[in-house]
Coordinates of C-alpha atoms in Angstrom, one line a residue:
Chain A
X1 CA -20.4 13.7 0.9
X2 CA -23.7 12.0 0.4
X3 CA -22.6 10.7 -2.9
X4 CA -19.5 9.3 -1.4
X5 CA -21.5 7.6 1.3
X6 CA -23.8 6.0 -1.3
X7 CA -20.8 4.8 -3.2
X8 CA -19.4 3.3 0.0
X9 CA -22.6 1.5 0.7
X10 CA -22.7 0.2 -2.9
X11 CA -19.2 -1.1 -2.4
X12 CA -19.9 -2.8 0.9
X13 CA -21.4 -6.2 -0.5
X14 CA -18.3 -6.6 -2.7
X15 CA -16.0 -5.7 0.2
X16 CA -17.6 -8.3 2.4
X17 CA -17.6 -10.9 -0.4
X18 CA -13.9 -10.4 -1.1
X19 CA -13.3 -10.5 2.7
X20 CA -14.9 -13.9 2.9
X21 CA -12.8 -15.1 0.0
X22 CA -9.7 -13.9 1.9
X23 CA -10.8 -15.7 5.0
X24 CA -11.3 -18.9 3.1
X25 CA -7.9 -18.5 1.4
X26 CA -6.1 -18.3 4.7
X27 CA -7.9 -21.2 6.2
X28 CA -5.0 -22.8 7.9
X29 CA -3.8 -19.5 9.4
X30 CA -7.4 -18.8 10.4
X31 CA -7.8 -22.0 12.3
X32 CA -4.4 -21.5 14.1
X33 CA -5.5 -17.9 14.9
X34 CA -8.8 -19.3 16.3
X35 CA -6.9 -21.7 18.5
X36 CA -5.1 -18.8 20.1
X37 CA -8.5 -17.6 21.3
X38 CA -9.1 -20.8 23.3
X39 CA -7.5 -19.6 26.5
X40 CA -11.0 -19.5 28.1
X41 CA -11.2 -23.3 27.7
X42 CA -7.9 -23.7 29.5
X43 CA -9.1 -21.4 32.3
X44 CA -12.3 -23.3 32.4
X45 CA -10.5 -26.5 33.0
X46 CA -8.5 -24.9 35.9
X47 CA -11.5 -23.2 37.6
X48 CA -13.9 -26.1 37.3
X49 CA -11.3 -28.2 39.2
X50 CA -11.1 -25.5 41.9
X51 CA -14.9 -25.4 42.1
X52 CA -15.4 -29.1 42.1
X53 CA -15.4 -29.3 45.9
X54 CA -17.4 -26.1 46.7
X55 CA -18.3 -22.9 44.9
X56 CA -15.6 -20.2 44.7
X57 CA -16.9 -16.7 45.3
X58 CA -20.4 -17.7 44.3
X59 CA -19.1 -19.5 41.1
X60 CA -19.9 -23.1 40.9
X61 CA -18.8 -25.4 38.1
X62 CA -21.9 -24.5 36.0
X63 CA -21.2 -20.8 36.4
X64 CA -17.6 -21.3 35.3
X65 CA -18.7 -23.3 32.3
X66 CA -21.2 -20.7 31.3
X67 CA -18.8 -17.9 31.8
X68 CA -15.8 -19.3 30.0
X69 CA -17.7 -20.8 27.1
X70 CA -19.5 -17.4 26.8
X71 CA -16.1 -15.7 26.8
X72 CA -14.9 -18.0 24.1
X73 CA -18.0 -17.2 21.9
X74 CA -17.7 -13.4 22.4
X75 CA -14.0 -13.4 21.8
X76 CA -14.5 -15.3 18.6
X77 CA -17.2 -13.0 17.4
X78 CA -15.4 -9.8 18.3
X79 CA -11.7 -10.6 18.0
X80 CA -9.6 -8.9 15.3
X81 CA -6.1 -9.1 13.9
X82 CA -6.1 -5.6 12.5
X83 CA -3.1 -4.6 14.6
X84 CA -0.9 -7.1 12.7
X85 CA -2.5 -6.2 9.4
X86 CA -1.9 -2.5 9.9
X87 CA 1.7 -3.0 11.2
X88 CA 2.5 -5.2 8.2
X89 CA 1.1 -2.8 5.6
X90 CA 2.8 0.2 7.2
X91 CA 6.1 -1.5 7.3
X92 CA 6.0 -2.7 3.7
X93 CA 4.5 0.5 2.4
X94 CA 1.4 -1.2 1.2
X95 CA -0.8 1.2 3.1
X96 CA -0.2 3.6 0.2
X97 CA -2.6 1.5 -2.0
X98 CA -5.4 1.8 0.6
X99 CA -4.8 5.6 0.7
X100 CA -5.1 5.8 -3.1
X101 CA -8.6 4.3 -3.0
X102 CA -11.5 6.6 -2.6
X103 CA -13.0 4.8 0.4
X104 CA -11.7 5.3 3.9
X105 CA -9.3 2.6 5.0
X106 CA -11.2 2.1 8.2
X107 CA -14.1 0.8 6.1
X108 CA -12.0 -1.5 4.0
X109 CA -10.3 -2.9 7.1
X110 CA -13.6 -3.3 8.9
X111 CA -15.2 -5.1 6.0
X112 CA -12.3 -7.7 6.0
X113 CA -12.8 -8.3 9.7
X114 CA -16.6 -8.4 9.6
X115 CA -16.4 -10.9 6.8
X116 CA -14.5 -13.4 8.9
X117 CA -17.2 -13.5 11.6
X118 CA -19.5 -16.0 9.8
X119 CA -16.5 -18.3 9.2
X120 CA -15.5 -18.1 12.9
X121 CA -19.1 -18.8 13.9
X122 CA -19.2 -21.8 11.6
X123 CA -16.0 -23.3 13.1
X124 CA -16.3 -22.3 16.8
X125 CA -19.9 -21.8 17.7
X126 CA -21.5 -25.3 17.3
X127 CA -18.9 -26.7 19.7
X128 CA -19.4 -23.9 22.2
X129 CA -23.2 -23.9 21.9
X130 CA -23.4 -27.6 22.6
X131 CA -21.1 -27.3 25.5
X132 CA -23.1 -24.4 26.9
X133 CA -26.5 -26.0 26.5
X134 CA -25.5 -29.4 27.8
X135 CA -24.1 -28.1 31.1
X136 CA -25.4 -24.6 31.8
X137 CA -28.2 -23.8 29.4
X138 CA -30.6 -22.8 32.1
X139 CA -28.4 -19.8 33.0
X140 CA -28.9 -18.2 29.6
X141 CA -31.2 -15.2 29.3
X142 CA -34.6 -15.8 27.6
X143 CA -36.1 -12.3 28.0
X144 CA -36.5 -10.9 24.4
X145 CA -35.6 -7.4 25.6
X146 CA -32.4 -8.6 27.1
X147 CA -31.6 -10.7 24.0
X148 CA -32.1 -7.5 22.0
X149 CA -29.7 -5.6 24.3
X150 CA -27.3 -8.5 24.0
X151 CA -27.2 -8.1 20.2
X152 CA -26.5 -4.3 20.7
X153 CA -23.9 -5.1 23.3
X154 CA -22.1 -7.6 21.0
X155 CA -22.0 -5.0 18.2
X156 CA -20.6 -2.5 20.8
X157 CA -18.0 -5.0 21.9
X158 CA -17.0 -5.6 18.2
X159 CA -16.7 -1.9 17.5
X160 CA -14.8 -1.2 20.8
X161 CA -12.3 -4.0 20.1
X162 CA -11.8 -3.2 16.4
X163 CA -11.3 0.5 17.0
X164 CA -9.1 0.0 20.0
X165 CA -6.9 -2.3 17.9
X166 CA -7.0 0.2 14.9
X167 CA -5.8 2.9 17.4
X168 CA -2.9 0.7 18.6
X169 CA -2.1 -0.4 15.0
X170 CA -2.0 3.3 14.0
X171 CA 0.7 3.9 16.6
X172 CA 2.9 2.0 14.0
X173 CA 2.7 5.2 12.0
X174 CA 4.8 6.9 14.7
X175 CA 7.0 4.2 16.0
X176 CA 8.8 1.4 14.2
X177 CA 6.8 -1.3 15.8
X178 CA 3.4 -1.0 17.4
X179 CA 3.7 -4.6 18.7
X180 CA 5.3 -3.5 22.0
X181 CA 2.2 -1.3 22.7
X182 CA 0.0 -4.2 21.7
X183 CA 1.8 -6.5 24.2
X184 CA 1.1 -4.0 27.0
X185 CA -2.5 -3.7 25.9
X186 CA -3.0 -7.5 25.8
X187 CA -1.8 -7.9 29.4
X188 CA -4.2 -5.2 30.6
X189 CA -7.0 -6.5 28.4
X190 CA -6.6 -10.1 29.7
X191 CA -7.1 -9.0 33.3
X192 CA -9.6 -6.1 33.1
X193 CA -11.8 -7.5 30.3
X194 CA -12.6 -10.7 32.3
X195 CA -10.8 -12.8 29.7
X196 CA -8.4 -14.4 32.2
X197 CA -10.8 -14.7 35.2
X198 CA -14.3 -13.4 35.8
X199 CA -14.2 -9.8 37.1
X200 CA -16.1 -10.8 40.2
X201 CA -13.1 -12.8 41.3
X202 CA -10.8 -9.8 41.2
X203 CA -10.0 -7.7 44.4
X204 CA -12.5 -5.0 45.0
X205 CA -10.1 -2.2 43.9
X206 CA -9.4 -4.0 40.7
X207 CA -13.1 -4.5 40.1
X208 CA -13.6 -0.7 40.5
X209 CA -11.0 0.0 37.8
X210 CA -12.5 -2.7 35.6
X211 CA -16.0 -1.2 36.0
X212 CA -14.9 2.2 34.5
X213 CA -12.3 1.0 32.0
X214 CA -13.2 0.1 28.4
X215 CA -11.9 -3.5 28.5
X216 CA -14.9 -4.9 30.4
X217 CA -17.2 -3.7 27.6
X218 CA -15.3 -5.7 25.1
X219 CA -15.9 -9.1 26.7
X220 CA -17.2 -9.4 30.3
X221 CA -20.3 -7.2 29.8
X222 CA -21.9 -9.2 26.9
X223 CA -20.9 -12.5 28.6
X224 CA -22.3 -11.6 32.0
X225 CA -25.5 -10.3 30.2
X226 CA -25.9 -13.5 28.2
X227 CA -25.5 -15.9 31.2
X228 CA -27.9 -14.0 33.4
X229 CA -25.5 -12.4 35.8
X230 CA -27.6 -9.2 35.7
X231 CA -30.7 -9.1 37.9
X232 CA -31.8 -5.6 37.2
X233 CA -32.6 -4.1 33.7
X234 CA -31.5 -0.7 35.0
X235 CA -28.0 -2.0 35.6
X236 CA -28.0 -3.5 32.1
X237 CA -29.0 -0.2 30.4
X238 CA -26.4 1.7 32.5
X239 CA -23.6 -0.6 31.4
X240 CA -24.9 -0.5 27.8
X241 CA -24.8 3.3 27.9
X242 CA -21.2 3.2 29.3
X243 CA -20.2 0.7 26.7
X244 CA -21.4 3.0 23.9
X245 CA -19.8 6.0 25.5
X246 CA -16.6 4.1 25.3
X247 CA -17.3 3.1 21.7
X248 CA -17.7 6.7 20.8
X249 CA -14.6 7.8 22.7
X250 CA -12.4 5.0 21.2
X251 CA -13.6 5.6 17.6
X252 CA -12.8 9.3 18.2
X253 CA -9.4 8.5 19.6
X254 CA -8.6 6.0 16.8
X255 CA -9.5 8.6 14.2
X256 CA -7.3 11.2 16.0
X257 CA -4.3 8.8 16.2
X258 CA -4.9 7.7 12.6
X259 CA -5.1 11.2 11.2
X260 CA -2.0 12.3 13.1
X261 CA -0.2 9.2 11.9
X262 CA -1.2 9.7 8.3
X263 CA 0.0 13.3 8.5
X264 CA 3.3 11.9 9.6
X265 CA 3.2 9.2 6.8
X266 CA 2.5 12.0 4.3
X267 CA 5.4 13.9 5.7
X268 CA 7.9 11.1 5.9
X269 CA 6.6 8.4 3.5
X270 CA 7.1 4.7 4.1
Chain B
X1 CA -2.6 18.8 -16.8
X2 CA 0.1 18.5 -14.2
X3 CA 1.6 21.6 -12.7
X4 CA 4.5 21.6 -10.3
X5 CA 5.9 24.9 -9.0
X6 CA 9.0 25.1 -7.0
X7 CA 8.3 21.8 -5.2
X8 CA 10.4 21.1 -2.2
X9 CA 10.2 17.9 -0.1
X10 CA 12.6 17.4 2.8
X11 CA 12.9 14.3 5.1
X12 CA 14.5 14.1 8.5
X13 CA 16.8 11.1 8.4
X14 CA 18.3 9.4 11.4
X15 CA 22.0 8.7 11.0
X16 CA 24.2 6.5 13.2
X17 CA 27.4 4.6 12.5
X18 CA 27.5 0.8 12.8
X19 CA 28.4 -0.9 16.1
X20 CA 26.9 -1.6 19.5
X21 CA 28.3 1.6 21.1
X22 CA 26.7 3.7 18.4
X23 CA 23.4 1.8 18.8
X24 CA 23.4 2.4 22.6
X25 CA 24.3 6.1 22.1
X26 CA 21.5 6.5 19.6
X27 CA 19.0 5.5 22.3
X28 CA 19.7 8.7 24.2
X29 CA 21.1 11.0 21.6
X30 CA 19.9 10.7 18.1
X31 CA 21.4 12.5 15.2
X32 CA 19.2 13.6 12.4
X33 CA 19.9 15.1 9.1
X34 CA 17.6 17.0 6.8
X35 CA 17.6 15.6 3.3
X36 CA 16.2 17.6 0.5
X37 CA 14.8 14.8 -1.7
X38 CA 13.1 17.3 -4.1
X39 CA 14.6 20.8 -4.2
X40 CA 12.8 23.5 -6.1
X41 CA 11.4 21.4 -9.0
X42 CA 9.0 23.0 -11.5
X43 CA 7.4 21.6 -14.6
X44 CA 4.2 21.4 -16.6
X45 CA 2.8 18.4 -18.4
X46 CA -0.1 18.7 -20.8
X47 CA -3.0 16.3 -21.1
X48 CA -2.0 13.2 -23.1
X49 CA 1.7 13.7 -22.9
X50 CA 4.1 10.8 -22.3
X51 CA 7.0 12.0 -20.2
X52 CA 10.0 10.1 -18.9
X53 CA 11.2 11.0 -15.5
X54 CA 14.9 10.1 -15.3
X55 CA 17.6 10.3 -12.6
X56 CA 19.9 8.1 -10.6
X57 CA 18.8 6.3 -7.5
X58 CA 17.8 8.8 -4.8
X59 CA 17.4 11.6 -7.3
X60 CA 13.8 12.4 -6.1
X61 CA 11.8 10.7 -8.8
X62 CA 9.6 8.5 -6.6
X63 CA 9.2 11.2 -4.0
X64 CA 7.9 13.5 -6.8
X65 CA 5.5 10.8 -8.0
X66 CA 4.2 10.3 -4.5
X67 CA 3.7 14.0 -4.0
X68 CA 1.7 14.1 -7.3
X69 CA -0.4 11.1 -6.3
X70 CA -1.1 12.6 -2.8
X71 CA 0.8 10.2 -0.7
X72 CA 3.3 12.7 0.4
X73 CA 2.7 16.3 1.3
X74 CA 5.1 18.9 -0.1
X75 CA 7.3 20.7 2.3
X76 CA 6.8 23.8 0.2
X77 CA 5.8 24.7 -3.3
X78 CA 2.7 23.6 -5.2
X79 CA 1.5 20.6 -7.1
X80 CA -1.7 20.3 -9.1
X81 CA -3.1 17.4 -11.1
X82 CA -6.1 18.0 -13.3
X83 CA -7.2 21.0 -11.2
X84 CA -6.8 19.0 -7.9
X85 CA -4.4 19.6 -5.1
X86 CA -3.1 16.0 -4.6
X87 CA -2.4 16.3 -0.9
X88 CA -6.2 16.5 -0.3
X89 CA -6.8 13.1 -1.9
X90 CA -10.4 13.9 -2.7
X91 CA -12.3 11.0 -4.1
X92 CA -12.8 12.7 -7.5
X93 CA -9.0 13.1 -7.7
X94 CA -8.2 9.5 -6.7
X95 CA -10.7 8.3 -9.4
X96 CA -8.7 10.2 -12.0
X97 CA -5.2 9.0 -11.3
X98 CA -3.3 5.8 -10.7
X99 CA 0.1 5.0 -9.3
X100 CA 1.8 1.8 -10.3
X101 CA 4.9 0.9 -8.3
X102 CA 7.0 -1.8 -9.9
X103 CA 8.4 -3.0 -6.6
X104 CA 5.1 -3.2 -4.7
X105 CA 1.8 -4.7 -5.6
X106 CA -1.8 -4.0 -4.7
X107 CA -3.1 -7.4 -5.8
X108 CA -4.5 -9.6 -3.0
X109 CA -1.6 -12.1 -2.6
X110 CA -3.5 -15.3 -2.0
X111 CA -6.5 -14.6 -4.2
X112 CA -6.8 -14.6 -8.0
X113 CA -6.3 -11.1 -9.5
X114 CA -10.0 -11.2 -10.5
X115 CA -10.9 -10.6 -6.8
X116 CA -8.7 -7.5 -6.7
X117 CA -10.4 -6.3 -9.9
X118 CA -13.8 -6.8 -8.3
X119 CA -12.7 -5.0 -5.2
X120 CA -11.3 -2.0 -7.2
X121 CA -14.5 -1.9 -9.2
X122 CA -16.5 -1.5 -6.0
X123 CA -14.1 0.9 -4.4
X124 CA -13.8 3.2 -7.4
X125 CA -17.6 2.8 -8.0
X126 CA -17.2 1.8 -11.6
X127 CA -20.5 0.9 -13.3
X128 CA -20.7 -2.8 -14.0
X129 CA -21.1 -2.4 -17.8
X130 CA -18.2 -0.1 -18.0
X131 CA -16.2 -2.5 -15.8
X132 CA -16.9 -5.4 -18.1
X133 CA -16.0 -3.4 -21.1
X134 CA -12.7 -2.0 -19.7
X135 CA -11.7 -5.4 -18.4
X136 CA -12.3 -7.0 -21.8
X137 CA -10.2 -4.2 -23.4
X138 CA -7.4 -4.6 -20.8
X139 CA -7.5 -8.4 -21.1
X140 CA -7.0 -8.1 -24.9
X141 CA -4.3 -5.5 -24.7
X142 CA -2.4 -7.3 -21.9
X143 CA -3.2 -10.8 -22.9
X144 CA -4.6 -11.6 -19.5
X145 CA -6.5 -14.7 -20.5
X146 CA -6.0 -17.5 -17.9
X147 CA -4.0 -15.1 -15.6
X148 CA -6.8 -13.5 -13.7
X149 CA -8.1 -16.7 -12.2
X150 CA -4.7 -17.8 -10.7
X151 CA -3.8 -16.8 -7.2
X152 CA -1.4 -13.8 -7.4
X153 CA 1.4 -15.7 -5.6
X154 CA 1.5 -18.3 -8.4
X155 CA 2.0 -15.7 -11.2
X156 CA 5.4 -14.9 -12.6
X157 CA 6.8 -11.4 -12.1
X158 CA 5.8 -10.4 -15.6
X159 CA 2.3 -11.9 -15.3
X160 CA 1.9 -10.1 -12.0
X161 CA 2.8 -6.8 -13.5
X162 CA 0.3 -7.3 -16.3
X163 CA -2.4 -8.0 -13.7
X164 CA -1.2 -5.1 -11.6
X165 CA -1.6 -2.7 -14.5
X166 CA -5.1 -4.0 -15.2
X167 CA -6.1 -3.5 -11.5
X168 CA -4.6 0.0 -11.6
X169 CA -6.4 1.0 -14.7
X170 CA -9.9 -0.5 -14.3
X171 CA -11.3 2.9 -13.3
X172 CA -9.9 4.4 -16.5
X173 CA -7.6 7.0 -14.9
X174 CA -6.6 9.9 -17.0
X175 CA -3.3 10.4 -15.3
X176 CA -0.8 7.5 -14.9
X177 CA 2.1 7.7 -12.5
X178 CA 4.3 4.7 -13.4
X179 CA 7.3 4.0 -11.1
X180 CA 9.5 1.4 -12.6
X181 CA 6.7 -0.6 -14.2
X182 CA 9.1 -2.9 -16.1
X183 CA 11.6 -3.6 -13.3
X184 CA 12.8 -7.2 -13.2
X185 CA 10.9 -8.2 -16.4
X186 CA 12.4 -10.0 -19.3
X187 CA 12.8 -8.2 -22.6
X188 CA 9.7 -9.5 -24.3
X189 CA 7.6 -8.6 -21.3
X190 CA 9.1 -5.1 -21.2
X191 CA 8.2 -4.6 -24.8
X192 CA 4.6 -5.9 -24.1
X193 CA 4.2 -3.5 -21.2
X194 CA 5.6 -0.6 -23.2
X195 CA 3.2 -1.3 -26.1
X196 CA 0.4 -1.4 -23.7
X197 CA 1.2 1.9 -22.1
X198 CA 1.4 3.5 -25.5
X199 CA -1.9 2.2 -26.6
X200 CA -3.6 3.1 -23.3
X201 CA -2.2 6.6 -23.7
X202 CA -3.5 6.9 -27.2
X203 CA -6.9 5.3 -26.6
X204 CA -7.8 7.4 -23.5
X205 CA -5.6 10.5 -24.1
X206 CA -4.1 9.7 -20.7
X207 CA -1.1 11.6 -19.3
X208 CA 1.8 9.3 -18.5
X209 CA 4.7 10.2 -16.2
X210 CA 7.1 7.3 -16.2
X211 CA 10.2 6.5 -14.3
X212 CA 12.4 3.6 -15.4
X213 CA 16.0 2.5 -15.1
X214 CA 15.6 0.8 -18.5
X215 CA 16.5 3.5 -21.0
X216 CA 14.6 1.7 -23.7
X217 CA 11.4 2.2 -21.8
X218 CA 12.0 5.9 -22.0
X219 CA 13.3 6.1 -25.6
X220 CA 10.5 4.0 -26.9
X221 CA 7.7 5.7 -25.0
X222 CA 8.6 9.3 -24.1
X223 CA 9.2 12.1 -26.6
X224 CA 9.9 14.3 -23.6
X225 CA 12.1 13.7 -20.6
X226 CA 12.5 15.4 -17.3
X227 CA 15.9 14.7 -15.6
X228 CA 16.5 15.3 -12.0
X229 CA 19.5 14.7 -9.9
X230 CA 19.9 15.2 -6.1
X231 CA 16.4 16.8 -6.1
X232 CA 17.2 19.4 -8.7
X233 CA 15.7 19.5 -12.2
X234 CA 18.5 19.5 -14.6
X235 CA 16.8 19.0 -17.9
X236 CA 13.3 19.2 -19.3
X237 CA 12.8 18.7 -23.0
X238 CA 13.2 16.6 -26.1
X239 CA 15.3 13.5 -25.5
X240 CA 17.1 13.8 -28.9
X241 CA 18.1 17.3 -28.2
X242 CA 19.7 16.2 -25.0
X243 CA 21.5 13.4 -26.7
X244 CA 22.8 15.8 -29.4
X245 CA 24.1 18.3 -26.8
X246 CA 25.6 16.0 -24.3
X247 CA 27.2 13.8 -27.0
X248 CA 27.3 15.8 -30.2
X249 CA 29.0 12.9 -32.0
X250 CA 27.4 10.1 -34.0
X251 CA 28.4 6.5 -34.0
X252 CA 29.1 5.2 -37.5
X253 CA 29.5 1.5 -38.0
X254 CA 31.0 -0.1 -41.1
X255 CA 31.3 -3.7 -42.1
X256 CA 34.0 -4.1 -44.8
X257 CA 35.2 -6.9 -47.0
X258 CA 38.8 -5.8 -46.8
X259 CA 41.1 -4.3 -44.2
X260 CA 42.2 -0.7 -44.1
X261 CA 45.2 0.7 -42.2
X262 CA 45.1 2.3 -38.8
X263 CA 46.3 5.6 -40.2
X264 CA 43.4 5.7 -42.7
X265 CA 41.0 4.9 -39.8
X266 CA 42.4 7.7 -37.6
X267 CA 41.8 10.1 -40.4
X268 CA 38.1 9.1 -40.6
X269 CA 37.3 9.7 -36.9
X270 CA 37.8 8.5 -33.4
X271 CA 37.9 4.7 -33.4
X272 CA 35.6 3.2 -30.8
X273 CA 36.2 -0.4 -31.8
X274 CA 37.7 -2.4 -34.6
X275 CA 37.1 -6.1 -34.7
X276 CA 37.3 -8.3 -37.8
X277 CA 35.7 -6.4 -40.6
X278 CA 33.5 -4.3 -38.3
X279 CA 34.6 -0.8 -37.3
X280 CA 32.8 1.7 -35.1
X281 CA 33.8 5.4 -35.3
X282 CA 32.8 8.4 -33.4
X283 CA 32.3 11.3 -35.8
X284 CA 31.2 14.9 -35.2
X285 CA 27.8 15.7 -36.6
X286 CA 29.1 18.3 -39.2
X287 CA 31.6 15.8 -40.7
X288 CA 29.0 13.0 -41.0
X289 CA 27.9 13.6 -44.6
X290 CA 31.5 13.8 -45.9
X291 CA 32.6 10.7 -44.0
X292 CA 29.7 8.6 -45.3
X293 CA 30.2 9.7 -48.9
X294 CA 33.9 9.1 -48.6
X295 CA 33.5 5.7 -47.1
X296 CA 30.9 4.5 -49.7
X297 CA 33.0 5.8 -52.6
X298 CA 36.4 4.7 -51.5
X299 CA 36.3 1.8 -49.0
X300 CA 35.1 -1.8 -49.4
X301 CA 32.0 -1.1 -47.4
X302 CA 29.2 -3.8 -47.4
X303 CA 27.1 -2.4 -44.6
X304 CA 26.9 1.0 -42.8
X305 CA 24.8 2.4 -40.0
X306 CA 24.6 5.7 -38.2
X307 CA 23.4 5.9 -34.6
X308 CA 23.2 8.2 -31.6
X309 CA 25.3 7.1 -28.7
X310 CA 23.3 4.9 -26.3
X311 CA 21.1 6.9 -23.9
X312 CA 22.8 5.0 -21.0
X313 CA 26.0 6.8 -22.0
X314 CA 24.2 10.1 -22.1
X315 CA 22.9 9.5 -18.6
X316 CA 26.3 8.4 -17.3
X317 CA 27.8 11.6 -18.7
X318 CA 25.0 13.7 -17.3
X319 CA 25.2 12.3 -13.8
X320 CA 29.0 12.3 -13.7
X321 CA 30.0 14.6 -10.7
X322 CA 30.4 18.2 -11.9
X323 CA 29.1 17.6 -15.4
X324 CA 25.3 17.4 -15.2
X325 CA 23.9 20.9 -14.7
X326 CA 26.2 22.5 -17.3
X327 CA 25.5 19.9 -20.0
X328 CA 21.8 19.7 -19.4
X329 CA 21.3 23.5 -19.2
X330 CA 23.2 23.8 -22.6
X331 CA 20.8 21.2 -24.0
X332 CA 17.8 22.8 -22.5
X333 CA 18.7 26.2 -23.8
X334 CA 19.2 24.7 -27.3
X335 CA 15.9 22.8 -27.1
X336 CA 13.9 25.8 -26.1

């Protein structure tokens, strides 16, 4: 077990390097995919118009700019297309090749997706950072402890998103197409993660659901943390704890669905 | 060593007729059928053997290979490869085998094959020195020069299969499961791949289990064949013994400078064809010596050859409804 772990660690730099090469090879698709994550900019345009006259539920124009640009950045850093990748590989029987390699497919998928983060940063972040600093820079947190928590929260958001999508993609091992499940997920995610509108603008009952559901910890939590919406460190740590509880639960659930799906794959083939 | 004992693999298959009505009915009431893809197959393969795995489409060949490589779990029975139970897919097992599927490829589609090699080196934890040495050997054997740096999508089918083999063998597996490795390739590429498989087998004393629809792959590479049909093993043994038993006659071809009458030909054997000066006769084994002596002594023969019937004919005969088990079991009994 320890030997296998060491072998996996030795493989990681090459996995990441090949992942970067793949990202660069699919550069056009990559840019198009990135454009699909620009919904926050559209929402930003709408809400800043609404807030031009007077603040809406304590959100002025600057808050909307900070929130949606923050959402764009977090979405770019944590987004993943593993659902499509898994679905495609299951349908074409290519998953077999991953299963024949002595490293768990979760690790090889994760390496591919982590590798794309620097490229996404290169393309998306300068634009977003300039926009953020030029209009709402003073809202950003400067406390080193909170910045440290933000890094952990971003890692948590990445893991939560990745494994949630792996779990949904693994449903493709049971049903012909997992895309229908993904469509349902996307709708719920858009509302309860704060991707569509800031959670503070939702009705009280919806906010209660959002507070306990995992989606908020994929996006709104790191965004709200970064733009200084938290006034109390205790609240930050409580939400960080909840986020990592969800990370643990979703990794466990993804592994369970995957294992059950692979048992079925082994029973029925591709 | 590969050991397969009474292996059974069944699949539940959804069946429905064509048409909208049937499609709607199938939403509420699905009909399933249990298909026995592999049904009680047993065999042993010793280290370093090259074995051809033959059978018509749907016979259960690929299913067996997938069970042996750990991708499918047996419904019942046992499979063992080099002391490992494949279904567990332990890292040490995976490092000792490879599965090449001619109709699927593991190469990263938009990247040069060299990137897949690097990836496999890392995943199989091959030391860099050994990797460089193996890659150099494989490049020489497969003539990979200039191929590994082209994106996979720009390679021809044959070039892709060469790179596919290299990617599959970089970790120097001792057991090769090759499922149609020459499918769709032109004749010269088929020959190149065959020669490569033979030299890899000899160099590393690797066990090879090969399926192919090209009989020449099997006749050129595999002294032993295993034939399955509808999931049942119907023959396991020497290819020539099977040929002798299923078709005990030889094909004798003459080229002659002069014509001979039909009656004379009929007396010599069954006429398969007679065009110009070239005549092909089917002759029982025990009459072969007399016939050849007679022809050389009494007929204007300028060329003569004796051949077994094509293996394709043997397979056609073997898989003809009602004929397979009897013919094969006769051959198997004779061979053993």
